[in-house]
PDB file of C-alpha atoms and ligand atoms in Angstrom:
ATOM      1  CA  UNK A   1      85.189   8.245-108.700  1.00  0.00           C
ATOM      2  CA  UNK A   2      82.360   6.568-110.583  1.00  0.00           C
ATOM      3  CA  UNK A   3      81.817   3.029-110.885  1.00  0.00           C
ATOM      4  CA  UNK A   4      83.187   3.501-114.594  1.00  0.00           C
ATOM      5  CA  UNK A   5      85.604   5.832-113.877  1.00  0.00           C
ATOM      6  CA  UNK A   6      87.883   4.476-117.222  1.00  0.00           C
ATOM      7  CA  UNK A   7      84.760   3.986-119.775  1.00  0.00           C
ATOM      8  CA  UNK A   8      86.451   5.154-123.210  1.00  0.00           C
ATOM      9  CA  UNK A   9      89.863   4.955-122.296  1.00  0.00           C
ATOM     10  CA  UNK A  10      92.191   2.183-124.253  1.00  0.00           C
ATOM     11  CA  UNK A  11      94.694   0.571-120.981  1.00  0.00           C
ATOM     12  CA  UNK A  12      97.493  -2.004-122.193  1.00  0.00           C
ATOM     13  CA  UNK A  13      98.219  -4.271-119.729  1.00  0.00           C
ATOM     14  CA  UNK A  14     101.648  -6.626-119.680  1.00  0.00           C
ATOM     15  CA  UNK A  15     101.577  -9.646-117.314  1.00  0.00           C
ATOM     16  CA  UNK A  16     103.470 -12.927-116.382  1.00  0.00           C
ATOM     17  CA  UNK A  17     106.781 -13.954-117.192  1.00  0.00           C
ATOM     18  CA  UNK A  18     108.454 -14.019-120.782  1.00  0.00           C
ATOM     19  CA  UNK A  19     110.223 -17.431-121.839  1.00  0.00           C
ATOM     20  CA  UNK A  20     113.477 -17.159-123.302  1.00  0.00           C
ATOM     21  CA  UNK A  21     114.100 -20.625-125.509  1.00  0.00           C
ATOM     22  CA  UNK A  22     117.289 -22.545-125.329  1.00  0.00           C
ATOM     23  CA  UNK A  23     116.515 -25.321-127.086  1.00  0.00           C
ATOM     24  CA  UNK A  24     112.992 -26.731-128.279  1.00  0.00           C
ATOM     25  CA  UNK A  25     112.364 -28.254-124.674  1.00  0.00           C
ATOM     26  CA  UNK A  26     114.163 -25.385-122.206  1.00  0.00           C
ATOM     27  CA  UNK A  27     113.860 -22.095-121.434  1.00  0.00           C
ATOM     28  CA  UNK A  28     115.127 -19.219-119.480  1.00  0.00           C
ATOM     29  CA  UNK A  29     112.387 -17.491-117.488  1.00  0.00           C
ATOM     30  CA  UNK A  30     111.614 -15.769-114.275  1.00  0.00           C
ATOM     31  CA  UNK A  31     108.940 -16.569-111.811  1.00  0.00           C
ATOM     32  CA  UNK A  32     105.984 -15.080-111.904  1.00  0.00           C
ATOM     33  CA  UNK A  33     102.504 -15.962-111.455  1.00  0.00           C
ATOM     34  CA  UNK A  34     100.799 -13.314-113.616  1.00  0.00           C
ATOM     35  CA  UNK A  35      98.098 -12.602-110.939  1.00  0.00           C
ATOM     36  CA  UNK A  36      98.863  -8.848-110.492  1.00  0.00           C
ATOM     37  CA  UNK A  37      99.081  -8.065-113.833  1.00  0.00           C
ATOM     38  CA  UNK A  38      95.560  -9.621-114.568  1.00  0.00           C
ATOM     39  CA  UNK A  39      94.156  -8.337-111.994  1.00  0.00           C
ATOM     40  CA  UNK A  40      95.083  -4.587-112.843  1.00  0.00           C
ATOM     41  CA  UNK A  41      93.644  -6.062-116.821  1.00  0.00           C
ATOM     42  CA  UNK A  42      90.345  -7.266-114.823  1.00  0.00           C
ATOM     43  CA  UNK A  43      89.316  -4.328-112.795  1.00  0.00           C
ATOM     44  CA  UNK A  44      90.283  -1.879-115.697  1.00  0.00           C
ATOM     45  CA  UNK A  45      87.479  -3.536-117.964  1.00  0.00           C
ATOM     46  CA  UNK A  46      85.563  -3.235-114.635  1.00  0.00           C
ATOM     47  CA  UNK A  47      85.941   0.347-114.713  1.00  0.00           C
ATOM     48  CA  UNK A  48      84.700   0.301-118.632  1.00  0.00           C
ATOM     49  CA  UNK A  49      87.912   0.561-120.332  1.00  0.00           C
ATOM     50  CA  UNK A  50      89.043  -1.182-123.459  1.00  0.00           C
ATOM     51  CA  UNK A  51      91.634  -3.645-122.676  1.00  0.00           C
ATOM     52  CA  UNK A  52      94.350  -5.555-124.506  1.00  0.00           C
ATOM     53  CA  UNK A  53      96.273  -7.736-122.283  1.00  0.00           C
ATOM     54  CA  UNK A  54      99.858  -8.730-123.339  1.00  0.00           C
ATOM     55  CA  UNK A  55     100.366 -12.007-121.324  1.00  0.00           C
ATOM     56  CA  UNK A  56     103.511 -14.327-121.003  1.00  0.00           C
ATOM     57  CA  UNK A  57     102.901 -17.537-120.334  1.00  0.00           C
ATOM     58  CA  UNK A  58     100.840 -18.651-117.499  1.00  0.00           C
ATOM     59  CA  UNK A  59      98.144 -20.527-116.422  1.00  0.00           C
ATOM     60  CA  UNK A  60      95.774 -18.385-115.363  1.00  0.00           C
ATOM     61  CA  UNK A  61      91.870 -17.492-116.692  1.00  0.00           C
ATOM     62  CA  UNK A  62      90.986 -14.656-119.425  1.00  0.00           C
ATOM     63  CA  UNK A  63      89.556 -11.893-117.396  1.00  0.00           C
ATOM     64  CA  UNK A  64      86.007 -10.837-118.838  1.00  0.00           C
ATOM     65  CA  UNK A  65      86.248  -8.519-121.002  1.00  0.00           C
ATOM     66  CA  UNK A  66      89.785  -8.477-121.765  1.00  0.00           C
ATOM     67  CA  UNK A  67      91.090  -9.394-125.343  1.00  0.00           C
ATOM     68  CA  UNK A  68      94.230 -11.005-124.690  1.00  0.00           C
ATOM     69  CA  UNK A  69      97.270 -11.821-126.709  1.00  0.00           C
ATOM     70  CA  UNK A  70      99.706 -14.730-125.883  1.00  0.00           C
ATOM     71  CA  UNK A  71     103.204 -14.035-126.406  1.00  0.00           C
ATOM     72  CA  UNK A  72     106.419 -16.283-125.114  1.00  0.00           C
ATOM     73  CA  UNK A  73     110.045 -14.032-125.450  1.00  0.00           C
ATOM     74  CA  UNK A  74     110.561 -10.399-124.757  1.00  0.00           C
ATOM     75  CA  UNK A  75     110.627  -9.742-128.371  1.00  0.00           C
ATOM     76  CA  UNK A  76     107.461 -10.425-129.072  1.00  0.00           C
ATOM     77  CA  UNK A  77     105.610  -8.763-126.210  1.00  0.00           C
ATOM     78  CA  UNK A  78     107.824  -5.697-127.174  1.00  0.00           C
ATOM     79  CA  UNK A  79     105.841  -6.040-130.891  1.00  0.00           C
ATOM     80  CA  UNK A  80     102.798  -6.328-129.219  1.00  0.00           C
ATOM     81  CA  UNK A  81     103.596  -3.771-126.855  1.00  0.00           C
ATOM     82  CA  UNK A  82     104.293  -1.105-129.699  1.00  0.00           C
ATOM     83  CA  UNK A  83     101.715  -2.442-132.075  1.00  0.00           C
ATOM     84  CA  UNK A  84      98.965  -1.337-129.311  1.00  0.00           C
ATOM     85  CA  UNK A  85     100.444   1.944-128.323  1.00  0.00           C
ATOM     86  CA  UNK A  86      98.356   4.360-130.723  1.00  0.00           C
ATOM     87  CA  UNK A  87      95.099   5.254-128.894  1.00  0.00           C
ATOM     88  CA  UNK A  88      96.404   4.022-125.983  1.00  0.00           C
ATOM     89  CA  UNK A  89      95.621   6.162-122.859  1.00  0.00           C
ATOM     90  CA  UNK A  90      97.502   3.830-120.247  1.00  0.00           C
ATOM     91  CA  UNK A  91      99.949   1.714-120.056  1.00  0.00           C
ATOM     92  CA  UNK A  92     100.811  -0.602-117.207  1.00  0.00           C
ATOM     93  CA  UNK A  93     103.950  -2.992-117.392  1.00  0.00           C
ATOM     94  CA  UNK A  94     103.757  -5.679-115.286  1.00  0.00           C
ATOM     95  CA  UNK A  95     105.113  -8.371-116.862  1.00  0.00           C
ATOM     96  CA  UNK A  96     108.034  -9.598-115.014  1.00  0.00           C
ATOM     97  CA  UNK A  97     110.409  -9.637-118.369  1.00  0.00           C
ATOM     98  CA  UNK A  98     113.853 -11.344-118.904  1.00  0.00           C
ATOM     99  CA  UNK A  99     116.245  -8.973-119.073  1.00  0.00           C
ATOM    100  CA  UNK A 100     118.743 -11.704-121.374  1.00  0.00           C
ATOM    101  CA  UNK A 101     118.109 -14.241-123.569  1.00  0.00           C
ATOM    102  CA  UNK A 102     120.616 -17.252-125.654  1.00  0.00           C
ATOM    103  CA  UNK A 103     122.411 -15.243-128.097  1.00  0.00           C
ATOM    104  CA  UNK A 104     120.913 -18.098-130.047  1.00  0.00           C
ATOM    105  CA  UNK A 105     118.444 -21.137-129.468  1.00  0.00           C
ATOM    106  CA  UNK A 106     119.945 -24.633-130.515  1.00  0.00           C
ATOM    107  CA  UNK A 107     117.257 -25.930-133.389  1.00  0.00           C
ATOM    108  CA  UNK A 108     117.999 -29.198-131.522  1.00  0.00           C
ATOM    109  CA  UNK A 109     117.402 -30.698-128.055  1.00  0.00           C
ATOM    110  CA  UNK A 110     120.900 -30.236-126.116  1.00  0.00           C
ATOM    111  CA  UNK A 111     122.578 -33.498-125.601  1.00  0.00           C
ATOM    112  CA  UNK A 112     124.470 -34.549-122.502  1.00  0.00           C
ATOM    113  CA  UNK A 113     127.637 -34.748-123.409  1.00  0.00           C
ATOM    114  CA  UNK A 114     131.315 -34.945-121.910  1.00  0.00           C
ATOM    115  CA  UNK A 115     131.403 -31.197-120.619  1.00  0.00           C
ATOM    116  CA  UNK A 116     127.805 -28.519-120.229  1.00  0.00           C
ATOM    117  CA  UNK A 117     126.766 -26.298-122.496  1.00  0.00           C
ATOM    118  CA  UNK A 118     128.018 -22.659-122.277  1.00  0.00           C
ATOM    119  CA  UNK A 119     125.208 -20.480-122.695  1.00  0.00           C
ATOM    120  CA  UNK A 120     125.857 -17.285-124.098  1.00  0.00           C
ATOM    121  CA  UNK A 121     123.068 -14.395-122.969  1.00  0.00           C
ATOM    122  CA  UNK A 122     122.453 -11.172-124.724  1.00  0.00           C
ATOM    123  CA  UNK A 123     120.576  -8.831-123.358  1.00  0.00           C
ATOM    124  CA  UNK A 124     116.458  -8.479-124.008  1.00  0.00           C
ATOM    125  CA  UNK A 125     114.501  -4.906-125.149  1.00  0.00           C
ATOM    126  CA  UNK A 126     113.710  -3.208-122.039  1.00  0.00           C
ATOM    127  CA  UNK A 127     109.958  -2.545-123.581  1.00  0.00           C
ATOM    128  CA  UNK A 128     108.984  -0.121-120.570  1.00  0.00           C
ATOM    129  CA  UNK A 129     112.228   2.173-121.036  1.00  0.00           C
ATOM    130  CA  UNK A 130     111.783   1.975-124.892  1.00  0.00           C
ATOM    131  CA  UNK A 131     107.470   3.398-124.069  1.00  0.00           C
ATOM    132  CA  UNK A 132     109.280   5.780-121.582  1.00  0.00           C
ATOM    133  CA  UNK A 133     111.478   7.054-123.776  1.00  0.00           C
ATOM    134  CA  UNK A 134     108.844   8.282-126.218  1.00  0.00           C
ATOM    135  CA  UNK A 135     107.318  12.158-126.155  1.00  0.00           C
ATOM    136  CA  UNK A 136     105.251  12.389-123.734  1.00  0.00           C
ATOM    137  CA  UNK A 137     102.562  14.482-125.628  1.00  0.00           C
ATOM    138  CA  UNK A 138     102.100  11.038-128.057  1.00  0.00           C
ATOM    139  CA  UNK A 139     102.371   8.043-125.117  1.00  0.00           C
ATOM    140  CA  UNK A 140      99.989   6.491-122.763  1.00  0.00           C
ATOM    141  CA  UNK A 141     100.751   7.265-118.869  1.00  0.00           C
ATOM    142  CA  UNK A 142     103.000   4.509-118.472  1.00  0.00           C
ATOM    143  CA  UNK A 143     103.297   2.871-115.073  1.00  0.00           C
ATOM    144  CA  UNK A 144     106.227   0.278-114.754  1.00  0.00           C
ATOM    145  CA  UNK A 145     106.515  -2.687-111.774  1.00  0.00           C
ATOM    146  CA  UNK A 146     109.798  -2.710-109.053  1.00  0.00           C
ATOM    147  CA  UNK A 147     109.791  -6.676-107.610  1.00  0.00           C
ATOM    148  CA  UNK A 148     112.616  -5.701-105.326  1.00  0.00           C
ATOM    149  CA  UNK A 149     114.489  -7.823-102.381  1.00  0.00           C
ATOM    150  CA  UNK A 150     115.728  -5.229-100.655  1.00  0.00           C
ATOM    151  CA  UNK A 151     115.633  -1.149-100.569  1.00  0.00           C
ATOM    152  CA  UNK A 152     112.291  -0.543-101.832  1.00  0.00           C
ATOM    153  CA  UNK A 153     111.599   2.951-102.062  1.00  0.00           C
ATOM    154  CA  UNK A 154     114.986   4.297-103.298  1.00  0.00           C
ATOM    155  CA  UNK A 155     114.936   1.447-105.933  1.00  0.00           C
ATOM    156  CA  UNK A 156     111.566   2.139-107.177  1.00  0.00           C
ATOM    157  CA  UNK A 157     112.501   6.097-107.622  1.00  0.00           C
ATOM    158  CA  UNK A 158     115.539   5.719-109.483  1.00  0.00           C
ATOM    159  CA  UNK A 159     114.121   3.424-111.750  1.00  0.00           C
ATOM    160  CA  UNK A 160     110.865   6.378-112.127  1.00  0.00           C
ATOM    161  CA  UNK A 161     113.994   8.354-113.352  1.00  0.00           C
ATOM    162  CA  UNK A 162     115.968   6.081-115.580  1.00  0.00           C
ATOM    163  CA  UNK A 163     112.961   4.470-117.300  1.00  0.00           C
ATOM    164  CA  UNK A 164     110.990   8.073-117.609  1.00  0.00           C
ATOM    165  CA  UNK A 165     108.020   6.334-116.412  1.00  0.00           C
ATOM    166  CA  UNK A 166     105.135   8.746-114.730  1.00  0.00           C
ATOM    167  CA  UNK A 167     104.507   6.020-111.527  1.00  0.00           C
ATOM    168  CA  UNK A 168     106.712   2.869-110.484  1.00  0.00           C
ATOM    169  CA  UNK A 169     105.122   0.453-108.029  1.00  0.00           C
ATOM    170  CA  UNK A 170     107.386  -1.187-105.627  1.00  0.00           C
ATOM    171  CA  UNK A 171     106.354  -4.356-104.278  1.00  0.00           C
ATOM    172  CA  UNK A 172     108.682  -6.695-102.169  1.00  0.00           C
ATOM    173  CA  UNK A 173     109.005  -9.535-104.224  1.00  0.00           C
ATOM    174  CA  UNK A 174     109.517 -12.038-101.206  1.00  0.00           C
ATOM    175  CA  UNK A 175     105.925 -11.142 -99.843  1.00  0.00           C
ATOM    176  CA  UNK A 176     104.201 -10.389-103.337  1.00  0.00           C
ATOM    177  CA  UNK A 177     105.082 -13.918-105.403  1.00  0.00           C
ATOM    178  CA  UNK A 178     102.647 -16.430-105.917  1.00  0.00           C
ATOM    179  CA  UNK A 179     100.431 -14.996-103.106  1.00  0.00           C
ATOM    180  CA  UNK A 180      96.653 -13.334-103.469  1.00  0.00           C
ATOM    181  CA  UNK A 181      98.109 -10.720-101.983  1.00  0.00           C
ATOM    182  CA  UNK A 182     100.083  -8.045-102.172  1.00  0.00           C
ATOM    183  CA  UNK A 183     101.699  -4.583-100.404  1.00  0.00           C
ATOM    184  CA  UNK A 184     102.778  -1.780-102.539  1.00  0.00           C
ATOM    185  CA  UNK A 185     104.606   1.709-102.550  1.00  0.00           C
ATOM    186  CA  UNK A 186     103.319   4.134-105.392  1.00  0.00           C
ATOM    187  CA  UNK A 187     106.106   6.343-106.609  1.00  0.00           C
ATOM    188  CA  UNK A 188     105.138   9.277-108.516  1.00  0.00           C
ATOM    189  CA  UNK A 189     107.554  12.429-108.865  1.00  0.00           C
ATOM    190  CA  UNK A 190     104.816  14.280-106.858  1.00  0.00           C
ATOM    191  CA  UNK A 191     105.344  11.542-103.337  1.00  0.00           C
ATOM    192  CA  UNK A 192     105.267   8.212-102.471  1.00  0.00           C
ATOM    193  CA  UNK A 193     101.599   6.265-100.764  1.00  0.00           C
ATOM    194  CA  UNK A 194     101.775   3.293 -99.183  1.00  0.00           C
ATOM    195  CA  UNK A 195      98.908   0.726 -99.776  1.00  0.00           C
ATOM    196  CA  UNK A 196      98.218  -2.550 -98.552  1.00  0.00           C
ATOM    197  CA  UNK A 197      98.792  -5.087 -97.344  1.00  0.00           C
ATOM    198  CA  UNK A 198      95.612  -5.790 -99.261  1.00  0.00           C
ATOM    199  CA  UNK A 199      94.279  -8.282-102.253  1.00  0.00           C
ATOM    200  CA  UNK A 200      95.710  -8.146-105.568  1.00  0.00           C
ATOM    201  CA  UNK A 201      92.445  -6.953-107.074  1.00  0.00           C
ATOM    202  CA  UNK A 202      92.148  -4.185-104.239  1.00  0.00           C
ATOM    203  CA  UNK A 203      96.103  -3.243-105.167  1.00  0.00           C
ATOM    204  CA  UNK A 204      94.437  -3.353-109.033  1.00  0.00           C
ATOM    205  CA  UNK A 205      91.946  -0.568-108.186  1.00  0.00           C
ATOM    206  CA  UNK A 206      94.261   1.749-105.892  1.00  0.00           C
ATOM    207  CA  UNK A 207      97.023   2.051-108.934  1.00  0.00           C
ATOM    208  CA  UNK A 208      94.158   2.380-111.427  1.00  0.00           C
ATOM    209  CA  UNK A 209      92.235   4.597-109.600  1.00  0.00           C
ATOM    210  CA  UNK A 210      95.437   6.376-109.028  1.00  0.00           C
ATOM    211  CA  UNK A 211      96.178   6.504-112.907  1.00  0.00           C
ATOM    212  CA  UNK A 212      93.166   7.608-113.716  1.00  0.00           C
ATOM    213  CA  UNK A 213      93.505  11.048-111.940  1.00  0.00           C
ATOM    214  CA  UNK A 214      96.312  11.826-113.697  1.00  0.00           C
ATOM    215  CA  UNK A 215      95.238  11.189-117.417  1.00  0.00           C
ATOM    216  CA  UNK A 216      94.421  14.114-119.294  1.00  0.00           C
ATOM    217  CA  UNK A 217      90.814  14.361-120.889  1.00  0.00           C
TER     218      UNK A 217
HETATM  219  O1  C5P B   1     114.639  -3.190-114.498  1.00  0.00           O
HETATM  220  P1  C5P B   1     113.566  -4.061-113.969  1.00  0.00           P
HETATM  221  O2  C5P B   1     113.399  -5.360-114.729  1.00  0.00           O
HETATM  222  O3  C5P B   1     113.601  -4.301-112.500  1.00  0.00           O
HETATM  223  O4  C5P B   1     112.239  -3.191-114.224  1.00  0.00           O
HETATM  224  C1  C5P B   1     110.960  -3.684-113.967  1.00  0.00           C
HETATM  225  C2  C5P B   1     109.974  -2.960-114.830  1.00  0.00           C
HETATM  226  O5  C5P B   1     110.442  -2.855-116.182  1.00  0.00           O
HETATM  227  C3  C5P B   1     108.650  -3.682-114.933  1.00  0.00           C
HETATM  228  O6  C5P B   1     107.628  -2.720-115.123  1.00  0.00           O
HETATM  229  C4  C5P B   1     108.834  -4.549-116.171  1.00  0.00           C
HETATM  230  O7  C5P B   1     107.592  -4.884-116.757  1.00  0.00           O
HETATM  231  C5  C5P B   1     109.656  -3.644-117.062  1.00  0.00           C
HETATM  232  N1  C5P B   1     110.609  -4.326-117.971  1.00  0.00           N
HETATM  233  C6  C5P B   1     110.402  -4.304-119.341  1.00  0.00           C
HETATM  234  N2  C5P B   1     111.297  -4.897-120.192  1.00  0.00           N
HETATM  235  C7  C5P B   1     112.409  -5.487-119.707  1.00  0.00           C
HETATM  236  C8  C5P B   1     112.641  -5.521-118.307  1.00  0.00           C
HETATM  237  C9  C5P B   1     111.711  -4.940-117.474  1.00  0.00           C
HETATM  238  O8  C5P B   1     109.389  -3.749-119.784  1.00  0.00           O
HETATM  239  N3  C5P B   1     113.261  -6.061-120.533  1.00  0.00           N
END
């Protein structure tokens, strides 16, 4: 591989959580530094690519290089998300997305009152499914994210199938959350690597370099 080994290839990049609004002061959200995901969105621009980065929000630094739009609910990174898909060579889903959100956000700030609120949830788009889903001539390579407590590996291959991604990485999410670093399977339909434990920037390169060998010229 060269130094530049992506120069002239577009890579969309979805990191952090998603915040699902209750009311104008609470949300429903998952946890999720966003480290991963900017890391991959980092070392991609490293490698010369052209890189829009679809981030949730979290506190973390613009990587150089990286034009980056904010987004807060699964809804609108899924508009982003599709927006960006023309051109596109690869797509990486990192995010860690709420899979429901209130069937409706109070325009108010919910009051205490005699009994608690019942909070109705309806379920979110599932943005890397919906990318999967399209023909596979007009996507990017699309790479989707397994944070998984327990069975890894069989996890992380079934959801290869029902998502039609081309790679899943499995990561336990135990070891992975809020640390620097980070241990990873790579599931492809051709095998499974192992990689790490290692920095989340070296985990950025492996899956990118990884990626790279399989996108067509
Ligand atoms: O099904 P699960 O949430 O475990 O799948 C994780 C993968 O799917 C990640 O790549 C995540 O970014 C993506 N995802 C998504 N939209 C959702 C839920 C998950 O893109 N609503």
């Amino acid at each position: 591989f060269s130094e530049k080994f992506l120069r002239g290839r577009r890579v969309l990049v979805t990191a952090g959580p998603t915040a699902e609004p209750i009311d104008p002061v609470r949300i429903l959200t998952n946890r999720s530094s966003g480290r991963q995901g900017f890391e991959i969105a980092r070392e991609a621009a490293r490698a010369g690519a052209a890189v829009t980065l679809v981030a949730g929000p979290c506190a973390l630094e613009t990587p150089a290089g990286v034009t980056r739009i904010d987004v807060e609910t699964a809804q609108e990174m899924r508009d982003a998300v599709i927006g960006h898909l023309p051109g596109t060579a690869l797509f990486v889903s990192v995010a860690a997305v709420s899979d429901w959100r209130p069937a409706s956000a109070a325009a108010e700030k919910l009051r205490k009152t005699d009994a608690a609120p019942e909070i109705r949830l309806v379920e979110n788009p599932d943005i890397l499914a919906e990318v999967g889903a399209l023909n596979p001539e007009c996507r990017p390579y699309t790479i989707g994210f397994a944070a998984e407590t327990g069975e890894l590996e069989k996890r992380a291959r079934r959801k290869l199938e029902v998502k039609k991604a081309d790679a899943i990485v499995g990561n336990r999410f135990d070891l992975a959350a809020g640390s620097e670093r980070n241990t990873i399977l790579y599931v492809t339909r051709e095998g499974t690597e192992n990689f790490g434990p290692a920095g989340k920037d070296e985990v950025a390169r492996f899956i990118l370099r990884r990626a790279a060998g399989s996108l067509g010229r």
